[in-house]
Every structure is written in C-alpha cells, then in structure tokens.
Coordinates of C-alpha atoms and ligand atoms in Angstrom, one line a residue:
M1264 CA 0.8 4.6 18.2
S1265 CA -2.7 3.3 18.4
T1266 CA -3.1 0.0 20.3
T1267 CA -6.7 -0.5 19.4
P1268 CA -7.6 -4.0 18.4
Y1269 CA -7.5 -2.9 14.8
S1270 CA -4.0 -1.5 14.8
A1271 CA -2.2 -3.4 12.0
Q1272 CA 0.6 -4.9 14.1
H1273 CA -2.0 -6.9 16.0
I1274 CA -3.8 -8.2 13.0
S1275 CA -3.3 -11.8 12.3
S1276 CA -4.7 -13.9 9.5
L1277 CA -8.4 -14.8 9.4
K1278 CA -8.3 -18.2 11.1
A1279 CA -10.5 -21.1 10.2
D1280 CA -11.2 -21.9 13.9
T1281 CA -12.6 -18.5 14.8
P1282 CA -16.3 -18.7 15.8
S1283 CA -17.7 -16.8 12.9
F1284 CA -15.7 -18.8 10.4
L1285 CA -16.7 -22.1 12.0
A1286 CA -20.3 -20.9 12.0
L1287 CA -20.1 -20.2 8.3
Q1288 CA -18.5 -23.5 7.5
E1289 CA -21.3 -25.3 9.4
H1290 CA -23.9 -23.3 7.6
Y1291 CA -22.3 -24.1 4.2
A1292 CA -22.3 -27.8 5.0
A1293 CA -26.0 -27.6 6.0
T1294 CA -27.1 -25.6 2.9
K1295 CA -24.8 -26.6 0.1
N1296 CA -27.2 -29.0 -1.5
I1297 CA -30.1 -26.4 -1.7
P1298 CA -30.2 -25.4 -5.4
L1299 CA -30.4 -21.7 -6.3
R1300 CA -33.6 -22.5 -8.2
A1301 CA -35.2 -23.7 -5.0
L1302 CA -34.1 -20.5 -3.1
F1303 CA -35.9 -18.5 -5.8
D1304 CA -39.0 -20.8 -5.9
G1305 CA -39.3 -20.6 -2.1
D1306 CA -39.1 -16.8 -1.7
P1307 CA -40.9 -14.5 -4.1
D1308 CA -39.2 -11.5 -2.4
R1309 CA -35.7 -12.8 -3.0
F1310 CA -34.9 -10.0 -5.5
A1311 CA -36.0 -7.3 -3.0
S1312 CA -34.1 -9.0 -0.2
F1313 CA -30.8 -9.3 -2.0
T1314 CA -30.4 -6.0 -3.9
V1315 CA -28.9 -2.7 -2.8
E1316 CA -28.6 0.7 -4.4
A1317 CA -26.0 3.4 -3.9
A1318 CA -24.3 6.3 -5.7
G1319 CA -26.2 5.6 -8.9
L1320 CA -25.4 1.9 -8.9
F1321 CA -27.7 -1.1 -8.4
L1322 CA -26.3 -4.4 -7.2
D1323 CA -28.3 -7.6 -7.5
Y1324 CA -26.7 -10.4 -5.5
A1325 CA -29.8 -12.6 -5.4
K1326 CA -28.3 -15.2 -7.8
N1327 CA -25.8 -16.4 -5.2
T1328 CA -26.2 -19.6 -3.2
L1329 CA -26.9 -17.7 0.0
T1330 CA -29.8 -16.9 2.3
S1331 CA -30.4 -14.1 4.8
E1332 CA -28.8 -16.4 7.5
T1333 CA -25.6 -16.6 5.3
M1334 CA -25.5 -12.8 5.1
S1335 CA -26.0 -12.3 8.8
L1336 CA -23.2 -14.8 9.5
L1337 CA -21.0 -12.9 7.0
F1338 CA -21.8 -9.6 8.7
N1339 CA -20.8 -11.2 12.0
L1340 CA -17.5 -12.1 10.4
A1341 CA -16.9 -8.6 9.2
R1342 CA -17.6 -7.2 12.6
E1343 CA -15.3 -9.7 14.3
R1344 CA -12.6 -8.6 11.9
H1345 CA -13.2 -4.9 12.8
V1346 CA -14.1 -3.8 9.3
E1347 CA -15.9 -0.6 10.4
A1348 CA -13.0 0.5 12.6
R1349 CA -10.4 -0.3 9.9
R1350 CA -12.6 1.6 7.4
E1351 CA -12.5 4.7 9.5
A1352 CA -8.7 4.3 10.1
M1353 CA -8.2 4.5 6.3
F1354 CA -10.4 7.5 5.8
V1355 CA -8.8 9.6 8.6
G1356 CA -5.3 8.9 7.3
E1357 CA -3.9 6.3 9.8
K1358 CA -0.8 4.5 8.3
I1359 CA -2.6 1.4 7.5
N1360 CA -0.1 0.5 4.9
T1361 CA 2.3 -0.7 7.6
T1362 CA 5.0 -2.3 5.5
E1363 CA 5.6 1.0 3.7
H1364 CA 4.7 3.2 6.7
R1365 CA 2.1 5.1 4.6
A1366 CA -1.4 6.3 4.9
V1367 CA -3.9 5.2 2.2
L1368 CA -5.7 8.3 1.0
H1369 CA -7.0 7.8 -2.5
T1370 CA -10.4 8.8 -1.1
A1371 CA -9.0 12.3 -0.3
L1372 CA -8.3 12.8 -4.0
R1373 CA -12.0 13.0 -4.6
T1374 CA -13.1 14.9 -1.5
P1375 CA -15.0 18.0 -2.5
W1376 CA -13.3 21.4 -2.0
P1377 CA -13.4 23.2 0.3
P1378 CA -13.9 20.5 3.0
S1379 CA -17.3 20.7 4.7
S1380 CA -15.8 21.8 8.0
A1381 CA -12.4 22.5 9.5
A1382 CA -12.7 19.2 11.3
A1383 CA -13.2 17.4 8.0
A1384 CA -9.9 18.8 6.6
L1385 CA -7.2 16.2 6.6
V1386 CA -3.8 16.7 8.0
V1387 CA -1.3 13.9 7.7
D1388 CA 2.3 14.3 8.9
G1389 CA 1.8 18.0 8.8
Q1390 CA 0.5 18.0 5.2
Q1391 CA -2.7 19.8 4.5
V1392 CA -4.0 17.0 2.3
N1393 CA -7.2 18.6 0.9
A1394 CA -5.5 21.9 0.1
D1395 CA -2.6 20.2 -1.7
V1396 CA -5.1 18.0 -3.7
H1397 CA -7.0 21.0 -4.7
A1398 CA -3.9 22.9 -5.8
V1399 CA -2.9 20.1 -8.1
L1400 CA -6.5 19.8 -9.5
E1401 CA -6.3 23.5 -10.3
Q1402 CA -3.0 22.9 -12.1
I1403 CA -4.6 20.1 -14.1
A1404 CA -7.7 22.2 -14.9
T1405 CA -5.5 25.1 -16.3
F1406 CA -3.2 22.9 -18.3
T1407 CA -5.9 20.6 -19.8
E1408 CA -8.0 23.6 -20.7
S1409 CA -5.1 25.2 -22.5
V1410 CA -4.3 22.1 -24.5
R1411 CA -8.0 21.5 -25.4
S1412 CA -8.5 25.1 -26.4
E1413 CA -5.4 25.2 -28.6
K1414 CA -3.7 27.8 -26.4
W1415 CA -1.0 25.2 -25.6
R1416 CA 0.7 24.4 -29.0
G1417 CA 3.6 22.4 -30.3
Y1418 CA 7.0 23.9 -31.0
N1419 CA 6.1 25.2 -34.4
G1420 CA 2.7 26.6 -33.5
K1421 CA 0.4 23.7 -34.4
P1422 CA -2.3 22.6 -31.9
I1423 CA -1.9 19.2 -30.2
T1424 CA -3.8 16.4 -31.8
D1425 CA -2.3 13.3 -30.2
I1426 CA -1.7 12.5 -26.5
V1427 CA 0.7 9.6 -25.7
N1428 CA 0.5 8.4 -22.1
I1429 CA 3.7 6.5 -21.3
G1430 CA 3.3 4.5 -18.0
I1431 CA 2.8 1.0 -16.8
G1432 CA 0.7 -0.8 -14.1
G1433 CA -1.4 1.8 -12.2
S1434 CA 0.1 4.6 -14.3
D1435 CA -1.4 3.0 -17.5
L1436 CA -4.3 0.7 -16.6
G1437 CA -6.4 3.4 -14.9
P1438 CA -6.1 6.2 -17.5
K1439 CA -6.4 3.7 -20.4
M1440 CA -9.5 2.0 -19.0
V1441 CA -11.2 5.3 -18.1
C1442 CA -10.4 7.0 -21.4
Q1443 CA -11.8 4.0 -23.3
A1444 CA -14.9 3.8 -21.0
L1445 CA -15.6 7.5 -21.5
R1446 CA -14.9 7.6 -25.2
P1447 CA -18.2 9.3 -26.1
F1448 CA -17.1 12.3 -24.0
Q1449 CA -13.7 12.7 -25.6
H1450 CA -12.5 15.9 -27.3
A1451 CA -13.0 15.4 -31.1
R1452 CA -9.5 16.8 -32.0
L1453 CA -7.5 14.6 -29.5
T1454 CA -6.6 11.0 -30.1
M1455 CA -5.4 9.1 -27.0
H1456 CA -2.6 6.5 -27.2
F1457 CA -1.2 4.4 -24.4
V1458 CA 2.3 2.9 -24.3
S1459 CA 3.3 0.6 -21.5
N1460 CA 5.3 -2.4 -22.6
V1461 CA 9.1 -2.5 -22.6
D1462 CA 8.6 -4.4 -25.9
G1463 CA 9.6 -1.9 -28.5
H1464 CA 6.7 -3.0 -30.7
D1465 CA 4.4 -1.2 -28.4
I1466 CA 5.8 2.3 -28.8
D1467 CA 6.9 1.6 -32.4
A1468 CA 3.2 1.0 -33.4
V1469 CA 2.2 4.4 -31.8
L1470 CA 5.1 6.4 -33.1
S1471 CA 4.5 5.2 -36.6
K1472 CA 1.1 6.9 -36.7
I1473 CA 1.7 10.3 -35.0
D1474 CA 3.3 13.6 -36.0
P1475 CA 5.9 14.9 -33.5
A1476 CA 4.8 18.5 -34.1
T1477 CA 1.3 17.8 -32.8
T1478 CA 2.0 15.2 -30.1
L1479 CA 2.1 15.6 -26.4
F1480 CA 3.8 12.9 -24.3
V1481 CA 2.6 12.4 -20.7
I1482 CA 5.3 10.5 -18.8
A1483 CA 3.4 8.9 -16.0
S1484 CA 5.3 7.2 -13.2
K1485 CA 4.9 7.5 -9.5
T1486 CA 8.5 6.6 -8.9
F1487 CA 10.0 7.8 -12.2
T1488 CA 12.3 4.9 -12.0
T1489 CA 10.3 2.1 -13.6
M1490 CA 12.3 0.4 -16.2
E1491 CA 9.6 0.1 -18.9
T1492 CA 8.4 3.7 -18.6
M1493 CA 11.9 5.2 -18.5
M1494 CA 13.0 3.2 -21.6
N1495 CA 9.9 4.2 -23.5
A1496 CA 10.2 7.8 -22.4
H1497 CA 13.8 8.0 -23.6
S1498 CA 12.9 6.4 -26.9
A1499 CA 10.0 9.0 -27.3
R1500 CA 12.4 11.8 -26.5
Q1501 CA 15.0 10.6 -29.0
W1502 CA 12.3 10.0 -31.6
F1503 CA 11.0 13.6 -31.1
L1504 CA 14.5 15.1 -31.5
T1505 CA 15.2 13.2 -34.7
Q1506 CA 11.8 13.3 -36.3
A1507 CA 10.6 16.8 -35.6
E1508 CA 12.1 19.0 -38.2
T1509 CA 14.1 22.0 -36.8
A1510 CA 13.2 21.0 -33.2
T1511 CA 15.9 21.5 -30.5
E1512 CA 16.1 20.4 -26.9
T1513 CA 14.3 23.5 -25.7
D1514 CA 11.3 22.5 -27.8
L1515 CA 10.9 19.4 -25.7
A1516 CA 9.1 21.5 -23.2
H1517 CA 6.1 21.9 -25.5
H1518 CA 5.8 18.1 -26.0
F1519 CA 6.7 16.4 -22.7
V1520 CA 5.0 16.7 -19.4
A1521 CA 5.4 14.4 -16.3
V1522 CA 3.2 13.0 -13.7
S1523 CA 5.1 11.8 -10.6
T1524 CA 6.0 12.0 -7.0
N1525 CA 9.7 12.2 -7.9
T1526 CA 10.7 15.8 -8.7
E1527 CA 14.4 15.0 -8.9
G1528 CA 13.8 12.1 -11.3
V1529 CA 11.7 14.3 -13.5
K1530 CA 14.3 17.0 -13.6
A1531 CA 17.0 14.5 -14.4
F1532 CA 15.0 13.3 -17.4
G1533 CA 14.9 16.9 -18.6
I1534 CA 11.4 17.9 -17.9
D1535 CA 10.9 21.3 -16.3
P1536 CA 9.2 20.8 -12.9
Q1537 CA 6.8 23.6 -14.1
N1538 CA 5.5 20.9 -16.5
M1539 CA 5.2 18.3 -13.7
F1540 CA 2.0 17.3 -12.0
P1541 CA 2.8 16.0 -8.6
F1542 CA 1.0 13.5 -6.3
W1543 CA 2.0 11.8 -3.0
D1544 CA 3.2 8.6 -1.5
W1545 CA -0.1 7.9 0.1
V1546 CA -1.6 7.3 -3.3
G1547 CA -1.0 3.7 -4.3
G1548 CA -0.3 3.1 -8.0
R1549 CA -3.4 1.0 -8.6
Y1550 CA -5.5 3.7 -6.8
S1551 CA -4.0 6.6 -8.6
V1552 CA -6.3 7.4 -11.5
W1553 CA -8.0 10.0 -9.3
S1554 CA -4.6 11.9 -8.9
S1555 CA -2.6 13.6 -11.5
I1556 CA -2.1 10.1 -13.0
G1557 CA -5.6 10.9 -14.4
L1558 CA -4.1 13.8 -16.4
S1559 CA -4.7 11.9 -19.7
V1560 CA -8.3 11.4 -18.7
A1561 CA -8.8 15.1 -18.0
L1562 CA -7.1 16.0 -21.3
A1563 CA -9.5 13.6 -23.1
I1564 CA -12.8 14.5 -21.4
G1565 CA -12.1 17.9 -20.0
F1566 CA -11.8 19.0 -16.4
E1567 CA -15.6 19.4 -15.8
R1568 CA -16.2 15.8 -16.7
F1569 CA -13.1 14.7 -14.8
S1570 CA -14.7 16.5 -11.7
E1571 CA -17.9 14.5 -12.3
F1572 CA -15.8 11.3 -12.3
L1573 CA -14.3 12.3 -8.9
A1574 CA -17.7 13.2 -7.6
G1575 CA -19.1 9.8 -8.5
A1576 CA -16.3 8.1 -6.6
H1577 CA -16.9 10.4 -3.7
A1578 CA -20.6 9.5 -3.6
M1579 CA -19.5 5.9 -3.2
D1580 CA -17.0 6.8 -0.6
S1581 CA -19.6 8.6 1.5
H1582 CA -21.9 5.6 1.2
F1583 CA -19.2 3.2 2.1
R1584 CA -18.1 5.2 5.1
S1585 CA -21.5 5.8 6.6
A1586 CA -23.9 3.0 5.6
P1587 CA -24.4 0.1 8.0
L1588 CA -22.8 -3.1 6.7
E1589 CA -26.2 -4.6 6.0
Q1590 CA -26.9 -1.9 3.4
N1591 CA -23.3 -1.2 2.4
M1592 CA -22.7 -2.1 -1.3
P1593 CA -18.9 -2.5 -1.2
A1594 CA -19.1 -4.5 2.0
I1595 CA -21.8 -6.8 0.6
L1596 CA -19.9 -7.3 -2.6
A1597 CA -16.8 -8.2 -0.6
L1598 CA -18.7 -10.5 1.7
V1599 CA -20.4 -12.3 -1.2
G1600 CA -16.8 -12.8 -2.6
V1601 CA -15.6 -14.1 0.7
W1602 CA -18.5 -16.6 0.8
Q1603 CA -17.6 -17.8 -2.7
R1604 CA -13.9 -18.0 -2.1
N1605 CA -13.6 -19.3 1.4
F1606 CA -16.7 -21.4 1.8
C1607 CA -17.9 -22.4 -1.7
G1608 CA -14.3 -22.9 -2.9
S1609 CA -14.2 -20.7 -6.0
A1610 CA -10.7 -20.1 -7.2
S1611 CA -11.5 -17.4 -9.7
L1612 CA -13.9 -14.6 -10.4
S1613 CA -14.9 -13.7 -14.0
I1614 CA -15.8 -10.1 -14.8
A1615 CA -18.3 -9.7 -17.7
P1616 CA -19.0 -6.1 -18.6
Y1617 CA -21.9 -5.9 -21.1
H1618 CA -20.5 -2.6 -22.4
Q1619 CA -17.9 -2.5 -25.2
D1620 CA -16.4 0.6 -23.7
L1621 CA -15.6 -1.2 -20.5
G1622 CA -13.4 -3.6 -22.5
N1623 CA -10.3 -2.7 -20.3
F1624 CA -12.2 -3.0 -17.0
P1625 CA -11.3 -6.7 -16.4
S1626 CA -7.5 -5.9 -16.8
Y1627 CA -7.9 -2.9 -14.6
L1628 CA -9.5 -5.0 -11.9
Q1629 CA -6.8 -7.7 -12.3
Q1630 CA -4.3 -5.2 -10.9
L1631 CA -6.7 -3.7 -8.4
E1632 CA -7.7 -7.0 -6.9
M1633 CA -4.8 -9.3 -7.5
E1634 CA -2.0 -6.8 -6.7
S1635 CA -3.9 -5.7 -3.6
N1636 CA -5.0 -9.0 -2.2
G1637 CA -2.8 -11.6 -3.8
K1638 CA -0.9 -12.1 -0.5
R1639 CA 0.0 -15.0 1.8
T1640 CA 1.3 -13.1 4.8
A1641 CA -0.9 -11.4 7.4
L1642 CA -0.4 -7.9 8.7
D1643 CA 1.4 -9.2 11.8
G1644 CA 3.8 -11.2 9.6
S1645 CA 2.3 -14.6 10.2
P1646 CA 1.2 -16.9 7.3
V1647 CA -2.3 -16.5 6.1
E1648 CA -4.4 -19.5 7.0
V1649 CA -7.2 -19.2 4.5
N1650 CA -7.4 -18.6 0.8
T1651 CA -7.1 -14.9 -0.3
C1652 CA -7.7 -13.2 -3.7
P1653 CA -9.2 -15.4 -6.4
V1654 CA -7.9 -15.1 -10.0
I1655 CA -9.7 -12.2 -11.7
W1656 CA -10.2 -12.5 -15.5
G1657 CA -12.9 -11.8 -18.1
N1658 CA -13.9 -10.0 -21.2
V1659 CA -16.8 -8.0 -22.6
G1660 CA -20.2 -9.6 -23.2
T1661 CA -21.4 -10.8 -25.6
N1662 CA -18.0 -11.8 -26.9
G1663 CA -17.1 -14.0 -24.0
Q1664 CA -20.3 -16.0 -24.6
H1665 CA -18.8 -17.3 -27.8
A1666 CA -15.5 -18.2 -26.3
Y1667 CA -15.2 -19.3 -22.7
F1668 CA -18.7 -19.3 -21.4
Q1669 CA -18.9 -23.0 -22.3
L1670 CA -16.6 -23.6 -19.3
L1671 CA -18.6 -21.3 -17.0
H1672 CA -21.8 -23.3 -17.8
Q1673 CA -20.5 -26.8 -17.9
G1674 CA -16.9 -26.9 -16.7
T1675 CA -15.8 -28.8 -13.6
D1676 CA -15.0 -25.6 -11.6
I1677 CA -17.7 -23.2 -10.4
T1678 CA -16.7 -19.7 -11.3
P1679 CA -18.7 -16.8 -10.1
V1680 CA -19.4 -14.0 -12.5
D1681 CA -19.8 -10.2 -12.0
F1682 CA -22.1 -8.9 -14.8
I1683 CA -21.9 -5.2 -15.3
A1684 CA -24.3 -3.2 -17.6
A1685 CA -25.6 0.2 -18.3
L1686 CA -29.3 0.3 -19.1
A1687 CA -29.2 3.2 -21.6
P1688 CA -26.5 3.4 -24.4
E1689 CA -24.7 6.4 -25.7
H1690 CA -25.3 5.5 -29.3
R1691 CA -28.7 5.7 -31.2
L1692 CA -28.5 2.5 -33.1
P1693 CA -31.9 0.7 -33.0
G1694 CA -32.1 -2.8 -31.5
H1695 CA -28.6 -3.3 -30.1
Q1696 CA -29.2 -2.3 -26.5
A1697 CA -32.2 -4.6 -25.9
A1698 CA -30.2 -7.5 -27.6
L1699 CA -27.2 -6.7 -25.3
L1700 CA -29.2 -6.6 -22.1
A1701 CA -31.3 -9.7 -23.1
N1702 CA -28.0 -11.6 -23.4
C1703 CA -26.7 -10.3 -20.1
F1704 CA -29.8 -11.2 -18.1
A1705 CA -30.2 -14.6 -20.0
Q1706 CA -26.7 -15.6 -19.1
S1707 CA -27.1 -15.0 -15.3
E1708 CA -30.5 -16.8 -15.4
A1709 CA -29.0 -19.7 -17.3
F1710 CA -26.1 -20.0 -14.8
M1711 CA -28.5 -19.9 -11.9
R1712 CA -31.2 -22.3 -13.3
G1713 CA -29.3 -24.6 -15.5
K1714 CA -31.3 -27.1 -17.5
S1715 CA -32.2 -30.4 -15.9
A1716 CA -32.1 -33.8 -17.6
D1717 CA -35.9 -34.0 -17.5
E1718 CA -36.2 -30.6 -19.2
V1719 CA -33.6 -31.6 -21.8
R1720 CA -35.4 -34.9 -22.5
A1721 CA -38.8 -33.3 -22.8
E1722 CA -37.4 -30.7 -25.3
M1723 CA -35.8 -33.4 -27.4
Q1724 CA -38.9 -35.5 -27.4
T1725 CA -41.0 -32.6 -28.5
K1726 CA -38.7 -32.2 -31.4
G1727 CA -39.3 -35.9 -32.3
M1728 CA -35.7 -37.1 -31.7
P1729 CA -35.4 -40.9 -31.6
E1730 CA -34.9 -42.3 -28.0
D1731 CA -31.4 -43.7 -28.6
Q1732 CA -30.2 -40.3 -29.7
I1733 CA -31.9 -38.7 -26.7
T1734 CA -30.1 -41.1 -24.4
A1735 CA -26.8 -40.5 -26.0
L1736 CA -27.1 -36.7 -26.0
L1737 CA -28.8 -36.2 -22.7
P1738 CA -25.7 -35.8 -20.4
H1739 CA -24.0 -33.5 -22.9
R1740 CA -27.0 -31.2 -23.2
T1741 CA -27.7 -31.0 -19.5
F1742 CA -26.7 -27.8 -17.5
P1743 CA -26.0 -28.2 -13.8
G1744 CA -27.0 -24.6 -13.0
N1745 CA -26.4 -23.4 -9.4
R1746 CA -23.7 -21.1 -10.7
P1747 CA -23.5 -17.8 -8.8
S1748 CA -23.4 -14.3 -10.2
N1749 CA -23.8 -10.6 -9.3
T1750 CA -25.3 -8.1 -11.6
I1751 CA -24.3 -4.4 -11.3
L1752 CA -26.4 -1.9 -13.2
M1753 CA -26.1 1.7 -13.9
Q1754 CA -28.4 4.1 -15.8
K1755 CA -25.6 5.1 -18.3
L1756 CA -21.9 4.8 -18.4
T1757 CA -21.3 8.5 -17.4
P1758 CA -18.1 9.8 -15.7
A1759 CA -20.0 9.8 -12.4
A1760 CA -21.2 6.2 -12.8
L1761 CA -17.8 5.0 -13.7
G1762 CA -16.2 6.8 -10.7
A1763 CA -18.7 5.1 -8.4
L1764 CA -18.1 1.7 -10.1
I1765 CA -14.3 1.9 -9.6
A1766 CA -14.7 3.1 -6.0
L1767 CA -17.1 0.2 -5.4
Y1768 CA -14.4 -2.3 -6.3
E1769 CA -11.7 -0.4 -4.5
H1770 CA -13.7 -0.6 -1.3
K1771 CA -14.7 -4.2 -1.9
V1772 CA -10.9 -5.0 -2.1
F1773 CA -10.4 -3.1 1.1
V1774 CA -13.0 -5.0 3.0
Q1775 CA -11.7 -8.4 1.8
G1776 CA -8.2 -7.4 2.7
V1777 CA -9.4 -6.5 6.2
I1778 CA -11.3 -9.8 6.6
W1779 CA -8.3 -11.9 5.4
G1780 CA -5.9 -9.8 7.6
I1781 CA -3.5 -8.7 4.9
N1782 CA -2.1 -5.4 3.7
S1783 CA -3.9 -4.6 0.5
F1784 CA -1.6 -1.6 -0.2
D1785 CA 1.9 -3.0 -0.7
Q1786 CA 3.2 -5.2 -3.6
W1787 CA 6.4 -6.8 -2.6
G1788 CA 5.6 -9.7 -4.9
V1789 CA 6.5 -7.7 -8.0
E1790 CA 10.1 -7.0 -6.8
L1791 CA 11.9 -10.3 -7.3
G1792 CA 11.4 -10.7 -11.0
K1793 CA 12.2 -7.0 -11.6
V1794 CA 15.6 -7.3 -9.8
M1795 CA 16.5 -10.5 -11.6
A1796 CA 15.6 -8.9 -15.0
T1797 CA 18.2 -6.2 -14.4
H1798 CA 20.9 -8.8 -13.9
I1799 CA 19.9 -10.8 -16.9
L1800 CA 19.7 -7.6 -19.0
D1801 CA 23.4 -6.9 -18.1
E1802 CA 24.2 -10.5 -19.2
L1803 CA 22.4 -10.2 -22.4
N1804 CA 24.3 -7.0 -23.2
T1805 CA 27.8 -8.3 -22.5
N1806 CA 30.2 -9.7 -25.0
A1807 CA 31.7 -12.2 -22.7
T1808 CA 31.5 -15.8 -23.8
C1809 CA 28.2 -17.4 -22.9
D1810 CA 29.3 -20.0 -20.4
S1811 CA 31.5 -17.8 -18.2
S1812 CA 29.1 -14.8 -18.1
V1813 CA 25.9 -16.6 -17.5
G1814 CA 27.0 -19.4 -15.4
K1815 CA 25.1 -18.4 -12.3
H1816 CA 21.6 -19.5 -13.3
D1817 CA 19.9 -22.9 -13.5
S1818 CA 20.4 -24.7 -16.8
S1819 CA 17.0 -23.7 -18.2
T1820 CA 17.5 -19.9 -17.6
N1821 CA 21.2 -20.2 -18.7
G1822 CA 20.1 -22.0 -21.9
L1823 CA 17.5 -19.4 -22.7
I1824 CA 19.9 -16.5 -22.1
N1825 CA 22.5 -18.0 -24.4
R1826 CA 20.0 -18.6 -27.2
A1827 CA 18.8 -15.0 -27.0
R1828 CA 22.2 -13.5 -26.6
A1829 CA 23.5 -15.1 -29.8
V1830 CA 20.7 -13.4 -31.7
L1831 CA 21.1 -10.0 -29.9
M1832 CA 24.8 -10.0 -30.5
A1833 CA 24.4 -10.9 -34.2
A1834 CA 21.9 -8.1 -34.6
K1835 CA 24.3 -5.7 -32.9
S1836 CA 27.2 -6.6 -35.2
D1837 CA 24.9 -6.3 -38.3
A1838 CA 24.0 -2.8 -37.2
A1839 CA 27.6 -1.8 -36.5
Ligands
G6P2685 O1 4.0 4.5 -11.5 P1 5.3 3.7 -11.4 O2 6.2 4.1 -10.2 O3 6.0 3.7 -12.7 O4 4.9 2.2 -11.1 C1 4.1 1.4 -12.0 C2 3.7 0.1 -11.5 O5 4.9 -0.7 -11.2 C3 5.1 -1.5 -10.1 O6 5.7 -2.7 -10.5 C4 3.9 -1.8 -9.2 O7 3.7 -3.2 -9.1 C5 2.6 -1.1 -9.7 O8 1.7 -1.0 -8.6 C6 2.8 0.2 -10.3 O9 1.6 0.8 -10.6

C-alpha cells in the first residue's frame, strides 16, 4: 500500500490553521471591501487575466471578488493539499474511494480505443479495464443500431417507438439530463421516457401514453436492488403481461433489457443476461452516464453521437490531467468555489443554464456535487474542520430571472451564480438567441456592478420624480452589486461540448473534495433513511392494531404512520 503523503489514510480535513488557509483568510480580510467594480476599473486586462479555454469550453471567472494574488494563494492551497498527486492517483486506478475499497475510473469509460500505448492500458485488480470498456461499447453499438434501424422489434413484429428508462439517482439523472440536452440529435421515431420515483403516479403517467407492443424498458440500476427501481420494474413487467395482447413471459425478452453490475439480480428479475449491459464497481452512480447507464442516451442519439459525447469528456480529462493548475479549467472552477465557500462565506451556488435543453442540468449537478462533497468526515475519519459542499440549486434562464433572481440581486445572502450558455442555437427562429444571450450577460453584469444610490437618485431625478418620493424609494431601488459569478460558454450544445461540460464539473468536484480532505466517491448519508423506510413499509402493510405495531417511533412518526395506515388499510379492504 502506498505511503505517499497523498495516500487516503493520511488525509485529514483541511484545517483553518494551515499556512495557506491562514494566508487566504488574511488576504480576504485585507481585500473584502474592494468592490468588484473597482477591480474592473483598475485593470483593463481583467477579462484576459481571468479567463481560460479548454476542450471547446470558455470559462470567464473575472466577475468574482478576487485578484491574481487570490488565485496564487489558492494555487498554493491546492498544492499543499496534493491536488496534482491525487489527480494522478485517480487516473491510474488507485483505490481512492477508501471507504468502499474501490478505484474511481469514470475517466476510463471515455478513453479512446485502442489505448495509445501498452503503458497507457489500465489494469486494475487484474482487470483489463480498457478492453472491457470497449467490449461493452461494442455491445451498446450493436444493440442501439438494431433498435434504431428497426431490426430489433417488439413481440408482434412492430418497431420500437418508445423507450422507458427505469432508474433513480445516477441511473436516472444522467441519462435524463443528457437526452434532454441533446434533444435536437434524437431519432425521430423514438420517444424517451424516464421513470424514477417510487410514487406510482410517475410510472402511471408514462404507462398511460405508451403501447406495450412498441415499448422497450431499460431497467437501469448499478446494484439492481434499489427499492424504487425494483418496484417500478415489476410494475412495468406486470403491466406488459396484462396489457400486451397475446404476449407471454417469453415475449418479455423483446421489451426488457437491463443495465447493471449485478448479473444475479438481473437473472432473478427474469432478464436474460444476453440482454444485460454490464459495468463495474469502479463507476460511481453519479459518474455513470458514460457507462452502459448511458444506453438510453445511445438509443436516442445513436452510437456515433454517443462516441462524440465520450470524446468531449475525454478532451476535458486530458486537459485536467496535464494542464498546470494555473491554466487548468476544472482546478480554477474548484478553487474559485473554495474561495466563495470557505473565505467569502457563501452557503449555496446557483446554476443558471441559459439554454432550455439544459433544464435538468441543475438537478444533475445537485447529485454530482452534493452527494459527492456533502460530507463532514475527512478521509482519515476525523471531523472536517471547514465548510464543505454548498447547496446547489437553480433553473434555466431567463425563467429564473422572473422568480428568484430578486433574492440573488437584493437578498441578505450573497449567492454566487454559474451562468452557462451556448453561443449558437440549434433552432432557426430569428431574434431569440440574441435576446437570450443579452439577458445572460446583463444579469452577470448587474450582479457585479449593482446600482448605487447616486445612480438611482440621478435616474429618478431625470424622470422628474418628486424629491420625497425619491427619498422613500431610494433604498428599495438600490442594488448592492459585488455579487460573484462565473460564465461558461460553448459554441453550440453538441454531444462533445456537453461531454466536456459534465467532465468539467466532475473534476471540479474532485479537486474540491481533495482540498477539503473528504471522500467524494461514497454516499453513506443516503443509507439511514432507506433502512428506516423498509421498517415503516412493513408497519404500513401490517394489520396489527396501530398502537402495538408502531410503538417504537417517536410520537410524531408514530402519529403520521397511524394516519396513513388507516387510509391504506381502508383502500385495501375496498379493493378486496
Ligand atoms: O443504480 P442504483 O444501484 O439503483 O442506485 C441508484 C442511486 O441510489 C443510491 O441511493 C445512491 O445514493 C445513488 O448514488 C445511486 O445513483
């Protein structure tokens, strides 16, 4: 086992008394009153100094309250936390996910085949990683091509028209977000549906609009044990057998395929392993859209486009792995985030894609960032001593402007924003794109500049407003400004650009996890509620009298269970 300073067992939390942290704190205290406007006024080259380009993406981080000294102190911090060594440890397949004893190799899912040299080929625990990845990609290519070309047909000979991806968490958010984002590239005959929630209303809404004879269900679950997915998959199976005229159990093979690491589970469900697309335990759920979990994406956009998506991510991987920190886009995005979170005190980060097709990107990032870095224990088991992941939230622009941007402009918290936009649209409607981009750029400028009391007063005076009204309205119409943002631009939202964008955030999350000293690749925090739900489910389903069967909870949980059980039991006896 490695005993280098970056081996996980020796990694404690980032501490507030380390020299680089103290230097940044002092720097913050000395510079916090310098307005962003002044930083721009004092440096005509600010845009050139605080922008970086990589893998077809352009990042402008000039509208953050930072200077080149801030960045240099942040790079010191990154080096003190061994970001470069840890980065290499991830790429070469060291078991950096120490609590689950696993390597973290989503980057291998997008490595071009064949590897550039024998030395570049990855072997982990005896597994030829690149060769296995390639074999599954071939399987995906063959299958998706046969569905798209109508070779693969339903049990009574009709071509597939609807794909229903049943999965949750990483087995849903990735494929759903990517299919929506790449909507213009989608096969005209295929309609994509996503079912995730254990709430029956979710699957009910989808089943009510599809024909079993022309539907393909993709059951996507890394573990093939997740309660929501298993329940939805069984309901879909039952629905198929009752709704598809003349269909028998053997016909299920035309309509159900599985994506999983659990062959036994897939077999037990009744899916032939021939119709299973495997992946491996070194792919984390929230990093899995590049694996066979992306099957729905490949069905929608075709294997060639799916390969472009992988290639875009690989371009970002190559940049991240080799560029010095000072020119490294994911490292910079991460460090700006650390500055906002740990020094400027921001508790949340708002994601504002100015692209309708990126509507699911904020929810995708919620899992990627918050499930990865929402942790309070360092790799060595000690408590984390600084704040970790901020709350991630957001919605598409311009819609957000007419809802919560009020708070972003004038609320009591300062919330940084990541603006994301494509310069050229896929549509040909005149006027819309310029209007969209104008709003995007105006918002970041408004956050940065604000509007001073003097400017507001002068404007109202020009309009001839009486002095007493001006005095009354002045504080309400003043904008403090000094509100930070990043802007990420791409030429067009192509498969490659989207691949690079997702990989950018994956590596940002990685760098932040390394700096904070946490394991970004486990998720123990989701276990407790899951286990408790299985106990309560048993209690809701029993006939025993309320008080005796559900007496082990607090009075609130007990009361809620009793109220629900009365309704569930009544519904059961009505149905009997
Ligand atoms: O793919 P599955 O095994 O069904 O897991 C689905 C999801 O459920 C879990 O609760 C994890 O928190 C997620 O990281 C995972 O993506």
